[in-house]
XYZ file of C-alpha atoms in Angstrom:
381
model
C 29.628 12.551 -22.435
C 31.922 12.815 -25.444
C 30.773 9.703 -27.300
C 27.741 8.126 -25.642
C 25.724 4.986 -26.031
C 22.602 5.083 -23.898
C 20.929 1.731 -23.236
C 17.632 0.691 -21.725
C 17.702 -0.682 -18.171
C 20.601 -1.491 -15.838
C 20.953 -5.233 -15.277
C 23.649 -4.828 -12.675
C 25.760 -2.187 -11.000
C 29.522 -1.949 -11.082
C 31.333 -0.004 -8.419
C 34.576 1.762 -9.273
C 36.355 4.676 -7.653
C 38.107 7.848 -8.755
C 41.153 8.686 -6.659
C 42.930 12.039 -6.666
C 46.330 12.470 -4.997
C 46.200 15.248 -2.427
C 48.183 17.058 0.256
C 46.242 18.488 3.168
C 46.147 18.798 6.973
C 44.588 15.962 8.926
C 41.194 17.543 9.530
C 39.279 20.222 7.659
C 35.746 21.496 7.789
C 34.007 24.491 6.265
C 34.735 26.423 9.443
C 38.437 25.700 9.796
C 39.814 25.686 6.257
C 43.086 27.620 5.940
C 43.003 31.088 4.435
C 45.937 30.182 2.220
C 45.472 26.542 1.165
C 48.697 26.568 -0.871
C 50.734 26.597 2.368
C 51.266 23.073 3.549
C 50.599 22.328 7.175
C 53.876 20.979 8.605
C 51.915 18.331 10.510
C 49.988 17.214 7.457
C 50.170 13.674 6.205
C 52.288 13.289 3.079
C 49.414 12.396 0.834
C 45.996 10.826 0.622
C 43.212 10.390 -1.891
C 39.717 11.738 -2.356
C 37.340 8.908 -3.223
C 34.093 9.103 -5.161
C 31.965 5.995 -5.491
C 30.906 5.470 -9.096
C 27.840 3.513 -10.191
C 26.653 2.320 -13.589
C 27.626 -0.018 -16.402
C 28.723 -0.073 -20.018
C 25.811 -2.221 -21.177
C 22.913 -1.858 -21.270
C 22.814 1.436 -19.324
C 25.785 2.930 -21.171
C 27.111 5.379 -18.586
C 28.492 5.865 -15.070
C 27.489 8.404 -12.445
C 29.011 9.922 -9.316
C 27.294 11.874 -6.520
C 28.710 15.075 -4.988
C 27.534 17.211 -2.078
C 27.382 20.886 -3.054
C 26.652 23.951 -0.922
C 26.510 24.548 2.809
C 24.547 22.854 4.211
C 25.430 20.282 1.549
C 22.926 18.901 -0.935
C 23.531 15.761 -3.014
C 23.626 15.886 -6.834
C 24.450 13.107 -9.281
C 26.747 13.647 -12.275
C 27.711 11.991 -15.492
C 31.530 11.585 -15.458
C 33.522 12.993 -18.380
C 37.316 13.066 -18.427
C 37.067 14.288 -22.036
C 35.639 17.722 -21.141
C 36.559 20.464 -18.685
C 33.487 22.189 -17.329
C 31.460 20.726 -14.470
C 27.832 21.828 -14.559
C 24.622 21.089 -12.691
C 21.049 21.797 -13.743
C 19.981 25.192 -12.495
C 16.818 26.176 -10.637
C 15.903 28.756 -13.259
C 13.585 28.910 -16.280
C 15.217 26.157 -18.322
C 15.036 23.920 -21.360
C 16.076 20.296 -21.248
C 15.823 19.991 -17.459
C 15.212 16.391 -16.393
C 14.931 16.718 -12.610
C 12.153 18.017 -10.353
C 12.750 21.567 -9.154
C 13.635 20.506 -5.599
C 16.604 18.555 -7.031
C 18.001 21.431 -9.060
C 20.810 23.735 -7.922
C 19.729 27.184 -6.716
C 22.320 30.024 -6.975
C 22.705 32.215 -3.894
C 24.511 35.451 -4.814
C 27.513 33.368 -5.879
C 27.883 34.146 -9.589
C 31.374 34.215 -11.089
C 32.073 37.632 -12.601
C 32.890 38.099 -16.265
C 36.285 39.718 -15.588
C 37.672 36.725 -13.647
C 40.442 34.676 -15.287
C 38.412 31.521 -14.758
C 35.715 32.973 -16.981
C 38.233 33.424 -19.783
C 39.270 29.784 -19.375
C 35.877 28.453 -20.407
C 35.716 30.376 -23.680
C 37.351 29.324 -26.926
C 38.189 32.929 -27.723
C 40.731 34.540 -25.396
C 38.811 37.813 -25.636
C 36.145 38.017 -22.980
C 32.990 39.750 -24.104
C 32.161 41.709 -20.949
C 29.821 44.663 -21.200
C 30.839 45.382 -17.595
C 33.442 43.644 -15.367
C 30.796 42.713 -12.824
C 28.575 40.972 -15.373
C 27.869 37.293 -14.850
C 30.079 34.756 -16.613
C 27.993 32.895 -19.183
C 29.129 29.581 -20.631
C 28.238 27.209 -23.424
C 29.758 23.736 -23.779
C 29.223 21.319 -26.676
C 30.023 17.604 -26.726
C 31.099 15.213 -29.458
C 27.698 13.485 -29.342
C 26.096 16.845 -30.309
C 24.730 17.426 -26.815
C 25.274 20.810 -25.149
C 24.714 22.887 -22.031
C 24.186 26.630 -21.703
C 24.217 28.533 -18.434
C 26.075 30.749 -16.003
C 29.183 30.101 -13.892
C 28.812 29.992 -10.087
C 31.124 29.125 -7.190
C 30.169 27.029 -4.141
C 31.486 24.551 -1.550
C 31.970 20.956 -2.731
C 32.491 18.276 -0.081
C 35.512 15.992 -0.594
C 36.098 12.958 1.618
C 39.508 11.322 1.809
C 40.788 7.852 2.579
C 42.179 8.938 5.966
C 38.824 10.333 7.112
C 39.552 14.010 6.451
C 36.963 16.294 4.862
C 37.518 19.351 2.665
C 34.910 21.797 1.401
C 36.732 24.026 -1.110
C 34.829 26.595 -3.172
C 34.861 25.409 -6.773
C 33.448 27.118 -9.857
C 30.966 25.176 -11.983
C 28.161 25.815 -14.413
C 24.538 26.340 -13.455
C 22.917 25.109 -16.661
C 19.476 26.213 -17.783
C 19.442 25.062 -21.425
C 20.516 21.473 -22.105
C 20.244 19.653 -25.430
C 20.507 15.947 -26.105
C 20.823 14.478 -29.581
C 19.868 11.220 -31.203
C 17.005 8.823 -30.510
C 17.939 8.244 -26.876
C 16.342 10.081 -23.994
C 18.219 12.563 -21.829
C 20.350 11.073 -19.017
C 18.811 10.973 -15.578
C 21.726 12.811 -13.953
C 21.690 16.398 -12.717
C 24.819 17.386 -14.627
C 28.333 16.533 -15.826
C 31.566 16.253 -13.802
C 34.348 17.592 -16.062
C 37.740 15.977 -15.380
C 39.671 17.371 -18.351
C 42.920 19.356 -18.244
C 41.558 22.864 -18.897
C 41.839 25.608 -16.287
C 38.133 25.383 -15.432
C 38.112 21.621 -14.827
C 37.415 20.171 -11.393
C 40.971 18.830 -11.057
C 42.678 21.999 -12.287
C 40.788 24.135 -9.781
C 41.733 21.820 -6.918
C 45.364 22.073 -8.014
C 45.164 25.874 -8.236
C 43.916 25.909 -4.632
C 46.882 23.807 -3.573
C 44.656 20.906 -2.548
C 45.990 18.294 -4.952
C 49.239 17.653 -6.769
C 48.887 17.735 -10.524
C 49.249 13.713 -11.624
C 50.688 9.094 -21.861
C 52.868 8.909 -24.534
C 52.394 7.020 -27.808
C 51.569 3.319 -27.574
C 51.701 0.229 -29.739
C 48.996 -2.401 -29.929
C 49.583 -5.971 -28.763
C 47.366 -9.031 -29.298
C 47.964 -12.044 -27.071
C 51.282 -10.498 -26.058
C 52.476 -10.200 -29.665
C 53.222 -7.034 -31.633
C 50.572 -6.161 -34.244
C 52.818 -3.601 -36.039
C 50.269 -0.901 -35.113
C 52.179 1.786 -33.215
C 52.351 5.513 -32.423
C 48.791 5.489 -31.077
C 47.938 8.605 -29.090
C 45.414 7.538 -26.447
C 42.753 9.592 -24.695
C 41.309 8.240 -21.444
C 37.671 9.319 -21.657
C 35.248 8.263 -18.933
C 32.498 9.935 -20.966
C 32.752 7.235 -23.643
C 31.010 3.957 -22.915
C 33.068 2.031 -25.461
C 36.660 2.154 -26.694
C 37.241 3.751 -30.117
C 40.337 3.100 -32.231
C 41.303 4.610 -35.566
C 40.482 2.462 -38.601
C 43.932 0.875 -38.888
C 44.096 -0.167 -35.234
C 40.437 -1.225 -35.200
C 40.863 -3.439 -38.241
C 43.987 -4.978 -36.734
C 41.986 -5.961 -33.649
C 39.056 -7.311 -35.664
C 41.270 -9.332 -38.011
C 43.235 -10.938 -35.192
C 40.211 -11.735 -33.063
C 38.299 -13.265 -35.982
C 41.307 -15.257 -37.134
C 41.951 -16.540 -33.618
C 38.316 -17.642 -33.245
C 38.443 -19.923 -36.286
C 39.366 -22.797 -33.990
C 36.596 -22.011 -31.511
C 32.976 -23.137 -31.453
C 31.679 -19.617 -32.056
C 30.016 -18.093 -35.092
C 29.055 -14.567 -36.062
C 25.726 -13.369 -34.666
C 24.687 -11.134 -37.553
C 21.142 -10.765 -36.234
C 22.235 -9.023 -32.996
C 21.914 -5.236 -33.460
C 23.580 -4.365 -30.139
C 27.039 -3.717 -31.641
C 28.644 -4.125 -35.102
C 30.469 -7.411 -34.393
C 28.985 -10.176 -32.257
C 29.417 -13.921 -31.795
C 27.118 -16.668 -30.554
C 27.896 -20.011 -29.001
C 26.087 -23.334 -28.941
C 23.824 -21.814 -26.286
C 23.282 -18.221 -25.080
C 25.997 -16.764 -22.852
C 24.841 -15.620 -19.422
C 27.916 -13.593 -18.462
C 31.456 -12.768 -19.525
C 32.737 -15.670 -17.444
C 31.035 -17.988 -19.962
C 32.841 -16.498 -22.950
C 36.137 -14.880 -21.954
C 38.122 -18.112 -22.293
C 37.522 -18.046 -26.048
C 39.291 -14.682 -26.488
C 42.889 -13.475 -26.144
C 44.007 -10.361 -24.225
C 44.862 -7.048 -25.846
C 47.363 -4.516 -24.524
C 48.728 -1.054 -25.236
C 52.471 -0.903 -24.656
C 53.768 2.629 -24.119
C 56.793 3.148 -26.297
C 58.575 5.753 -24.184
C 58.048 4.118 -20.798
C 59.811 0.827 -20.118
C 57.581 -2.064 -19.049
C 54.452 0.104 -19.052
C 51.340 -1.524 -20.480
C 47.596 -1.064 -20.261
C 46.300 -4.625 -20.178
C 42.879 -5.340 -21.663
C 41.694 -8.856 -20.802
C 38.636 -10.067 -22.762
C 36.266 -8.690 -20.115
C 37.715 -5.221 -20.852
C 36.643 -5.246 -24.487
C 33.637 -7.600 -24.660
C 30.017 -7.370 -23.535
C 27.302 -10.014 -23.304
C 24.058 -8.666 -24.734
C 20.477 -9.360 -23.720
C 20.388 -11.786 -26.653
C 23.089 -13.927 -25.048
C 25.806 -13.066 -27.560
C 29.351 -11.789 -27.031
C 30.018 -8.486 -28.809
C 33.189 -6.521 -29.438
C 33.097 -3.325 -27.347
C 35.817 -1.694 -29.443
C 34.472 0.458 -32.279
C 35.864 2.152 -35.396
C 36.420 5.752 -34.297
C 37.330 6.963 -37.786
C 33.972 5.710 -39.045
C 32.054 7.842 -36.526
C 34.050 11.011 -37.188
C 36.855 10.785 -34.623
C 39.458 10.687 -37.417
C 42.760 9.472 -35.913
C 41.763 9.760 -32.240
C 41.956 6.663 -30.037
C 39.646 6.789 -27.029
C 39.921 4.416 -24.078
C 36.359 4.269 -22.768
C 34.593 2.890 -19.720
C 34.552 -0.694 -20.970
C 38.354 -0.799 -20.820
C 38.590 1.043 -17.485
C 36.425 -1.350 -15.472
C 38.117 -2.742 -12.375
C 40.988 -0.278 -12.683
C 41.981 2.441 -10.232
C 43.059 5.466 -12.263
C 45.339 8.090 -10.686
C 46.040 11.472 -12.293
C 49.451 13.076 -11.734
C 48.851 16.520 -13.204
C 52.206 18.033 -12.221
C 54.125 15.430 -14.216
C 51.330 15.264 -16.791
C 51.065 11.497 -16.395
C 48.284 9.071 -15.722
C 48.620 5.812 -13.823
C 46.426 2.790 -13.252
C 46.336 -0.516 -11.460
C 43.966 -3.450 -11.799
C 41.729 -4.007 -8.764
C 38.579 -5.717 -7.618
C 36.537 -2.552 -7.342
C 33.584 -4.308 -5.693
C 35.720 -4.627 -2.565
C 36.730 -0.962 -2.493
C 33.335 0.177 -1.251
C 34.485 -0.941 2.186
C 36.836 2.090 2.366
């Protein structure tokens, strides 16, 4: 939810998966979870992955969602996914502003408030000084996003159901926000989801809490930009993988390098600029409207980010990872000028460039890994 672009209606659904490396005994349930989850069961499998099916698209919907079962007995809630923020929150069954779901779909606290004196409460505040009138007071939170949206509420703790590739089930108690005052900016309507799944690196994030419980192992250095396998002289790019951004944003220098090379390479192609398409800043049209990316990708060359400190490590971006076909039948560049929209020198790898990629977080080594995959086939797992 860091930098959003909300569209109109979903034309199709893409399925991708989030995988988190984990260590755990073969079978868990709410009744038989270990009292000390940091102790590894000697008969446990070496590792496995928790899988969440993700639905949505970059265009025209502009976001992806994931569903999680919360509570016991579990109840299903859908979340916007944001690796650029820490706090997970769900809309609260309380007097609220900005609530978009019927009351029976909201989360109802059940004597499970996080207290103000807990360390986790300190982790969600910018100031290290916790403002607690009394230690047993509830832990209030407020989170703001780069798109000027925000959520205000109280921190709670409840069971969240995790299903793994080997069939095991965990229901750890995780802290998250119960939001009762949400704000959404701009001309677009509020998202239809019940909340936000925060996958950042802060202590209150979903991943950090799982690591603190001993349920997962904690999973990018500067990169240079390549066009068609050739060096562009743009280097030392610090990249942020942000599932909350629909598009990819590069600083002005890197963005202009991409635009210049793409435009120059297209001079020999039968494409011309589609200046009347308002979908994105730079679009092209062919002799007839494009129906899908398969109609247009052969005209464009691949991009890549080559990581300077890791030998033979590249994030490959084929044309389908940086182009969209609009409702007008044009091909548009899904990479935007981040400096122009206030991101200064940040470079954000958004959803468009993460399609059909399995992303694995190794928090202990502070590394992130990925592999290309046909994600439509993964829903068979």
